[in-house]
Tab-separated table of C-alpha atoms and ligand atoms in Angstrom:
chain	number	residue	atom	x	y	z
A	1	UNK	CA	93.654	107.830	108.590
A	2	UNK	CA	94.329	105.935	111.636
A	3	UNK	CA	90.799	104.280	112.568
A	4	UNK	CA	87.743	104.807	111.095
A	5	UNK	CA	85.725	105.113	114.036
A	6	UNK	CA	83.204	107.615	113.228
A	7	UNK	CA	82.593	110.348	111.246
A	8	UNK	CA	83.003	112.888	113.867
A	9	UNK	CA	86.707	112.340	113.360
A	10	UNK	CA	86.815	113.364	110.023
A	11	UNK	CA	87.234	116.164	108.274
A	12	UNK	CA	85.320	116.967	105.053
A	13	UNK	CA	88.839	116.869	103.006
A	14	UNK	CA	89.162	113.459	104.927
A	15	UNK	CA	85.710	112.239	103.399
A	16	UNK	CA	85.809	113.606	100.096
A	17	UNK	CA	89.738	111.917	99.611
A	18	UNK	CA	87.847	108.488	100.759
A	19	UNK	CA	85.131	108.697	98.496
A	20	UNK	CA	87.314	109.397	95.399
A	21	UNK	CA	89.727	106.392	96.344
A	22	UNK	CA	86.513	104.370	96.633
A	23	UNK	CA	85.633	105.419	92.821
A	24	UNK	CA	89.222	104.633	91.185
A	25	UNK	CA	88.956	101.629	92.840
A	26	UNK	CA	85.426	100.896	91.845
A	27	UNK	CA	86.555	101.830	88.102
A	28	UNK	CA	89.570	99.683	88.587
A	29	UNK	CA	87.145	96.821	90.167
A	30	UNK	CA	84.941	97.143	86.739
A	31	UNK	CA	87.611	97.102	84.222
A	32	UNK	CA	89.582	94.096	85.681
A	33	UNK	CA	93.065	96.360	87.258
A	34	UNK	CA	94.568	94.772	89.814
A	35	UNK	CA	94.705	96.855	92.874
A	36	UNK	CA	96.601	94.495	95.572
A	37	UNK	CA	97.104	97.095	97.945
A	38	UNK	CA	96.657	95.184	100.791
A	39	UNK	CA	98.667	92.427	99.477
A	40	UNK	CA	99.321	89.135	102.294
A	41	UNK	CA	97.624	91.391	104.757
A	42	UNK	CA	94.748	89.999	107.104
A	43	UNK	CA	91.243	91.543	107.962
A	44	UNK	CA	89.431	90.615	111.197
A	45	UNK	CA	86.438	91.031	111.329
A	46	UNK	CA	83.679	90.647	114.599
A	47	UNK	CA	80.105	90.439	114.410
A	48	UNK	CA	78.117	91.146	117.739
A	49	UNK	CA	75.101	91.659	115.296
A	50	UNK	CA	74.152	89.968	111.947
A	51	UNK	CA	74.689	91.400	108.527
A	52	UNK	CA	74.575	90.626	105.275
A	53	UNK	CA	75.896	93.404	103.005
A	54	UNK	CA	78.601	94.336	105.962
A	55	UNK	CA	80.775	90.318	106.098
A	56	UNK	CA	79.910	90.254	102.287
A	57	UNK	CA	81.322	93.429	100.677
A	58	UNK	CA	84.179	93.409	103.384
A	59	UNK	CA	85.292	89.921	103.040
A	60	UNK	CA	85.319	90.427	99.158
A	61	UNK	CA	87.035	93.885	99.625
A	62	UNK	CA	89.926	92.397	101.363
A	63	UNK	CA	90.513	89.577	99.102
A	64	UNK	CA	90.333	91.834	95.925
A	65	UNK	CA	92.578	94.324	97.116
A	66	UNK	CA	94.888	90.990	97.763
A	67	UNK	CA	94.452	90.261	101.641
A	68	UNK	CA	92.524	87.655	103.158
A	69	UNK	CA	89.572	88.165	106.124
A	70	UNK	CA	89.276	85.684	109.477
A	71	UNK	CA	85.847	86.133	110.944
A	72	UNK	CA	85.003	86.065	114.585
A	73	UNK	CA	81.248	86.356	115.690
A	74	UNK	CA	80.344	86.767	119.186
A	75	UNK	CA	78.784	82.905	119.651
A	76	UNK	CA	82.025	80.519	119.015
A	77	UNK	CA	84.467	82.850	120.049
A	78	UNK	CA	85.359	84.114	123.577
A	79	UNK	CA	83.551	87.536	123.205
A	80	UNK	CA	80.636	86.336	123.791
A	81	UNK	CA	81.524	84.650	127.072
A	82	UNK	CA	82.848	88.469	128.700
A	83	UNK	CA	86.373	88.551	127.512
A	84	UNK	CA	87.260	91.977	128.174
A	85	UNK	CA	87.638	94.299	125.032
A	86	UNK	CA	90.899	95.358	126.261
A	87	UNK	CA	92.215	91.652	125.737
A	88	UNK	CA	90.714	90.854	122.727
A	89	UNK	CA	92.565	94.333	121.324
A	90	UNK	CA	95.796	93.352	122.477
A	91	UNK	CA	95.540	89.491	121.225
A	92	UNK	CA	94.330	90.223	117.647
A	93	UNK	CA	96.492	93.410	117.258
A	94	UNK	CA	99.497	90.466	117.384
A	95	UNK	CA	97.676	88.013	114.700
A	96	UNK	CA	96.010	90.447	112.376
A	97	UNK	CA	96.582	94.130	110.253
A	98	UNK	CA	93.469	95.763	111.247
A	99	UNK	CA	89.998	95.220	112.763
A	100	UNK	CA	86.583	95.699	111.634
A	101	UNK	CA	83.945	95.697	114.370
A	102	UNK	CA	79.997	95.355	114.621
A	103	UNK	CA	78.765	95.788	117.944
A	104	UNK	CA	76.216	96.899	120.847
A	105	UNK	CA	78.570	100.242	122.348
A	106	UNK	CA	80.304	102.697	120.467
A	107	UNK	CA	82.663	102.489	123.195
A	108	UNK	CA	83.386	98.785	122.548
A	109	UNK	CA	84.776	100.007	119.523
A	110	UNK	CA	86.623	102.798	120.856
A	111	UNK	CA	88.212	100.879	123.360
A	112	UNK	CA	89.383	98.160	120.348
A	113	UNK	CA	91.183	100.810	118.503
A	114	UNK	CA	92.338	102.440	122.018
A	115	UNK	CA	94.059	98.718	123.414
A	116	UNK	CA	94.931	97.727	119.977
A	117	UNK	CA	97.586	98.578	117.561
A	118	UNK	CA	96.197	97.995	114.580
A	119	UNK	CA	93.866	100.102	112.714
A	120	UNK	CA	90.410	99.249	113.933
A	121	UNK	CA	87.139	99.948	111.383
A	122	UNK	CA	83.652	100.174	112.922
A	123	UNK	CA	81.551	98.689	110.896
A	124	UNK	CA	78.303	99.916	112.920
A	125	UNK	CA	77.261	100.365	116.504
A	126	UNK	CA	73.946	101.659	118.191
A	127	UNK	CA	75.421	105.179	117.455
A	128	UNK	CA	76.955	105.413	114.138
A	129	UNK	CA	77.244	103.647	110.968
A	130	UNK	CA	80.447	105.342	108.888
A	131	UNK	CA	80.861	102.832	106.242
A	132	UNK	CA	77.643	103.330	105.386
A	133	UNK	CA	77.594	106.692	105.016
A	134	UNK	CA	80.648	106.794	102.772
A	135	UNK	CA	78.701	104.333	100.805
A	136	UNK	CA	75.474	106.469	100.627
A	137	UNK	CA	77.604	109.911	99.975
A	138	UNK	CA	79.651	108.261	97.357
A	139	UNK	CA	75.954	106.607	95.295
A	140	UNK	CA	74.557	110.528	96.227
A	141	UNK	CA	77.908	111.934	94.573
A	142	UNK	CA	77.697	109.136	91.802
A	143	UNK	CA	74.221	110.270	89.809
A	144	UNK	CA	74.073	113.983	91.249
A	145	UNK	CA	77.772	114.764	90.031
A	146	UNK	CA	78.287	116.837	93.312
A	147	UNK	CA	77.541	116.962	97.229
A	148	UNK	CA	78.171	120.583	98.039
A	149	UNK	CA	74.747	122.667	98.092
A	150	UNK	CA	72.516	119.407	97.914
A	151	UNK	CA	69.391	118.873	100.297
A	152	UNK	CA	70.058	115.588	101.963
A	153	UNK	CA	66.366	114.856	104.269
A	154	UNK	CA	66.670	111.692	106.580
A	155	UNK	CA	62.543	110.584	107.805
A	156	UNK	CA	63.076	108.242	110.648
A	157	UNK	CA	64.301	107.059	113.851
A	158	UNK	CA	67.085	109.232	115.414
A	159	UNK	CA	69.739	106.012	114.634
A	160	UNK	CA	72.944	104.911	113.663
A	161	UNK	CA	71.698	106.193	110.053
A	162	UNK	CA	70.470	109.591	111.007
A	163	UNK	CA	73.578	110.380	113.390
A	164	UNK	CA	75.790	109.227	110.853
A	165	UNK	CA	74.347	111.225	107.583
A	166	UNK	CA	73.980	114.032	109.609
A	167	UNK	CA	77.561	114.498	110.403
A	168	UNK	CA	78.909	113.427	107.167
A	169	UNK	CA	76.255	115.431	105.052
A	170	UNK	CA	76.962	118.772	106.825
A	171	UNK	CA	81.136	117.892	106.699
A	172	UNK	CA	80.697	117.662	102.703
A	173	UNK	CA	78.716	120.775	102.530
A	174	UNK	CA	75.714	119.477	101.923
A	175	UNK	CA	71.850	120.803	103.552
A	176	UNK	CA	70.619	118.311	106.216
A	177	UNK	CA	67.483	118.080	107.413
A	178	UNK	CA	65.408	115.769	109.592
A	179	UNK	CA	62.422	114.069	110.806
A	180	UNK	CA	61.869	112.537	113.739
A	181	UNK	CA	58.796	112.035	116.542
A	182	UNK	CA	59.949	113.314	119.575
A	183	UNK	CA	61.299	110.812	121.621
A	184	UNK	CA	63.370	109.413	118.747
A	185	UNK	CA	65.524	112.245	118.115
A	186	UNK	CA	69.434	111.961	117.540
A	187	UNK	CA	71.702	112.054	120.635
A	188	UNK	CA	72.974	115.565	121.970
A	189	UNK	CA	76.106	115.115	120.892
A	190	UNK	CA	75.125	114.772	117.061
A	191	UNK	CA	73.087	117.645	118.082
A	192	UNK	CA	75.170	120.121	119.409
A	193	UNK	CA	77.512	119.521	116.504
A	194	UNK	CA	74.624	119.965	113.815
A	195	UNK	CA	73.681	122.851	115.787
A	196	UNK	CA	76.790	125.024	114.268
A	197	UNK	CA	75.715	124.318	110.870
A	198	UNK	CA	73.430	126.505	109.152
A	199	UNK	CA	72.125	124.240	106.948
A	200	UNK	CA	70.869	121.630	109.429
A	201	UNK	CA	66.993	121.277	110.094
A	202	UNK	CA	65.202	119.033	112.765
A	203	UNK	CA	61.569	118.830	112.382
A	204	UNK	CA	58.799	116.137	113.630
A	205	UNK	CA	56.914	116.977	110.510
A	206	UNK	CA	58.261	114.656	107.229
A	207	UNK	CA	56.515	117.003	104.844
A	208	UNK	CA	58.628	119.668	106.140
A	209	UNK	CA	61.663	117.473	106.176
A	210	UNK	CA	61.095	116.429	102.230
A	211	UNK	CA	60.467	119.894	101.126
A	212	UNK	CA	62.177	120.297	97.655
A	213	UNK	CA	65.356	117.551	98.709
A	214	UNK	CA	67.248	116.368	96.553
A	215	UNK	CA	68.007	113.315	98.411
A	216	UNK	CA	65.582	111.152	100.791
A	217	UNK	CA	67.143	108.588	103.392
A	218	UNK	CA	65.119	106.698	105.468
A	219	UNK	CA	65.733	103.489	107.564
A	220	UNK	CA	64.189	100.607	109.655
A	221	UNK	CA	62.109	101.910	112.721
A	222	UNK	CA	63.392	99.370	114.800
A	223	UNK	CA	66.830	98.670	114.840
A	224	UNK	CA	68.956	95.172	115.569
A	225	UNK	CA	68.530	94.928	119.637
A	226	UNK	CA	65.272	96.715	120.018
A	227	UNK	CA	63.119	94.342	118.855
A	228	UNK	CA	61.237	94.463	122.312
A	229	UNK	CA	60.509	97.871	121.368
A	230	UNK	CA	59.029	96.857	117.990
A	231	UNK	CA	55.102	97.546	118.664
A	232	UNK	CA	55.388	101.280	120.617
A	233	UNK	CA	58.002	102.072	117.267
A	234	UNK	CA	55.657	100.976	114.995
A	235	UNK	CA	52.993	103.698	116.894
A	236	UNK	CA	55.380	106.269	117.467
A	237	UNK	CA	56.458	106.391	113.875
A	238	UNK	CA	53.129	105.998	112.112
A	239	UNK	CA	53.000	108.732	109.143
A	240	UNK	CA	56.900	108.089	109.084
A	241	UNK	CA	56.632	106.429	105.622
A	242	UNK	CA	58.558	107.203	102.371
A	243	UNK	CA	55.639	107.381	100.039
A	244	UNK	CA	54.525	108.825	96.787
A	245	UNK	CA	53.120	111.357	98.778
A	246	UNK	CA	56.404	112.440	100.874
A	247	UNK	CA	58.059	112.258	97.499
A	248	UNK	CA	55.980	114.741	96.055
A	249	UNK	CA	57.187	116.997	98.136
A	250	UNK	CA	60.633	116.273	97.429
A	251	UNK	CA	62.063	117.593	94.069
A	252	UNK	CA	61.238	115.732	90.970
A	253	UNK	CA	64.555	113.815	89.912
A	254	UNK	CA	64.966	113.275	93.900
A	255	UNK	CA	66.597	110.330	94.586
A	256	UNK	CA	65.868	107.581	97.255
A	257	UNK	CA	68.310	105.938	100.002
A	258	UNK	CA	67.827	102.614	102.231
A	259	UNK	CA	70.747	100.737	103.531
A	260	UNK	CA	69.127	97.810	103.884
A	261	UNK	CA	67.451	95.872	104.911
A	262	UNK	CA	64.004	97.446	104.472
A	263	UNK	CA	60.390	97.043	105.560
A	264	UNK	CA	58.198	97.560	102.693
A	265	UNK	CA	54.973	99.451	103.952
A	266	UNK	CA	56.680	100.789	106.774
A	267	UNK	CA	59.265	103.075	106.633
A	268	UNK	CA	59.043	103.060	103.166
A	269	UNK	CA	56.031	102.211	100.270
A	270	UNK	CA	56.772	99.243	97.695
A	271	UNK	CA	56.451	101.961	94.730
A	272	UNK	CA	58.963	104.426	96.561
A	273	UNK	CA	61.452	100.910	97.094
A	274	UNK	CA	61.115	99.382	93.766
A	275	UNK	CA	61.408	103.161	91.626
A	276	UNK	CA	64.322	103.470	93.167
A	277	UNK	CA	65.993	99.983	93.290
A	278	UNK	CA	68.599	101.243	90.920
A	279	UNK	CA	70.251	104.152	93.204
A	280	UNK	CA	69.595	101.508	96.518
A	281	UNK	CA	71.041	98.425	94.884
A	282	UNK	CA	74.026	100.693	93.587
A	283	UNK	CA	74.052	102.082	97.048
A	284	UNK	CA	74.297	98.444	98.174
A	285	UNK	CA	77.381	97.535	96.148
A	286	UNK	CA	79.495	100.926	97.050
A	287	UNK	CA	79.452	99.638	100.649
A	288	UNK	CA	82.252	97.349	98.579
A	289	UNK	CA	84.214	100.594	96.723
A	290	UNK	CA	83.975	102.738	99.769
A	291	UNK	CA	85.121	99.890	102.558
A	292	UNK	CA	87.805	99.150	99.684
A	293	UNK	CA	89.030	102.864	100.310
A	294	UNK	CA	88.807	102.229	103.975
A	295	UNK	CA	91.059	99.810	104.157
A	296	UNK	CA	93.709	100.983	101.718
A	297	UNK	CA	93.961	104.482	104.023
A	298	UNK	CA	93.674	102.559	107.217
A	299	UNK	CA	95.699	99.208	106.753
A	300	UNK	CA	98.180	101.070	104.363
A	301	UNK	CA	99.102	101.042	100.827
A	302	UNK	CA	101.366	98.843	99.377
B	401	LIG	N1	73.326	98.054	105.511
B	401	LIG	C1	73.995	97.130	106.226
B	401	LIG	O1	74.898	97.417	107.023
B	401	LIG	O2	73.616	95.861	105.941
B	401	LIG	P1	73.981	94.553	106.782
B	401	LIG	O3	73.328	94.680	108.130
B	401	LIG	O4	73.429	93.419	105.958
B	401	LIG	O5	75.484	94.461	106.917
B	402	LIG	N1	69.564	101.009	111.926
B	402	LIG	C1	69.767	99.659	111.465
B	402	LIG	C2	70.772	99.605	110.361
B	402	LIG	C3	71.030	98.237	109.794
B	402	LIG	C4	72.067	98.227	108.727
B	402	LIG	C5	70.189	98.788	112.635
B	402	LIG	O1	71.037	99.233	113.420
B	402	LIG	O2	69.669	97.683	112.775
């Protein structure tokens, strides 16, 4: 793997070899093997956007596999006075082994790995959210056993989430299907790629999105930069929630998604959140095992 850009670049063989790195390495992580793959070898990261789980479980990642991390965010560094993307590439590609990148554009990030030469990781952008998704597959994978055959249902806003669970659930094999209100559906790319799938729904009705899933995804209504936005979302996306009585429609041992952070009593109900803390907080921490995997195919192995 060169980049990790998005998942439209990779193939379901591609996924599937990530997500089993991710679990040796999250079994070697939990009985104490050292796994210095990445041994001397630095990380940069940039944040455009805050996060929490993203600089955590990356900046950990890089140390355990025996590398170090040098973070940049946009405030304090010359990124956020207009230094051209092209630049930045071709002056960190000299100090550092690879790049990971949160930002506004997908085509920031496209540009990063395109000036670069090192391997560049996004690590979310208004379209897509990979990491994520490796990290939600891999916690799906985890306590169903399998992916293949598996009805994956996203309720929400047509996001970084949805466009990136779309294309990563139908790559693994899995049944996709999703709700949005009209207005808020995914972009036509994501679209017209679903659209060869058989197994791919789009619906404005959650009921009819839930209908006997296996899994159920959901995110934040409004995302980081569209706060402005925040009171028509809230309206648009009333009778979006996760409830018990979404769930019910859902299969009974269906498990619950969120990457975090959530809105309790909006896209999703307290009950919904707290009977499932155990598959999200899991979720949460394979973000680390599934970035760890990242890196090691990306940055190289040593
Ligand atoms: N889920 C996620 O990416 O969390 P952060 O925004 O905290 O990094
Ligand atoms: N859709 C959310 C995800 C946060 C991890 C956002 O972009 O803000």
């Amino acid at each position: 793997m060169n980049h990790l850009l998005k998942l439209l670049d990779m193939s379901g063989e591609e996924i599937i070899e990530t997500l089993n790195l991710a679990d040796q390495l999250k079994y070697e992580t939990k009985h104490g093997i050292e796994h210095h793959h990445l041994k001397g070898k630095c990380l940069g990261m940039i944040f455009e956007k805050s996060s929490t789980r993203t600089r955590v479980s990356f900046e950990v990642g890089i140390n355990q596999l025996g590398g170090y991390a040098v973070v940049l965010g946009a405030q304090g560094s010359q990124i956020g006075r207009g230094e051209p993307v092209q630049d930045t590439a071709r002056v960190l590609s000299r100090y550092v082994d690879g790049i990971m990148i949160r930002t506004f554009e997908q085509a920031e990030v496209e540009a990063l790995a395109q000036y670069g030469s090192v391997p560049v990781i996004n690590g979310l952008t208004d379209f897509c959210h990979p990491c994520q998704v490796l990290a939600d597959l891999m916690t799906i994978r985890e306590y169903k056993g399998a992916l293949e055959g598996l009805k994956l249902c996203f309720i929400g806003d047509g996001n970084n989430m949805m466009n990136s669970l779309i294309v990563g659930g139908l790559k693994v094999g899995m049944n996709v299907s999703v709700a949005c209100p009209e207005g808020y559906r995914p972009p036509q790319e994501i679209l017209d790629f679903a659209g060869s799938y058989a197994g791919f729904q789009l619906t404005d009705s959650p009921m009819e999105a839930a209908k006997n899933a296996d899994v159920v995804i959901t995110d934040v209504w409004t995302s980081m930069g569209q706060e402005e936005e925040r009171a028509k979302r809230e309206a648009a996306f009333r009778g979006y929630c996760v409830d018990a009585a979404l769930m019910a429609q859902a299969k009974p041992d269906a498990m619950v998604q969120h990457c975090l952070p959530a809105h309790r009593g909006e896209e999703i109900s307290e009950e919904v959140f707290e009977s499932n803390a155990k598959y999200i907080f899991e979720e949460a921490e394979n973000r680390l095992h599934a970035q760890k995997a990242v890196m090691v195919l990306t940055m190289g192995r040593q």
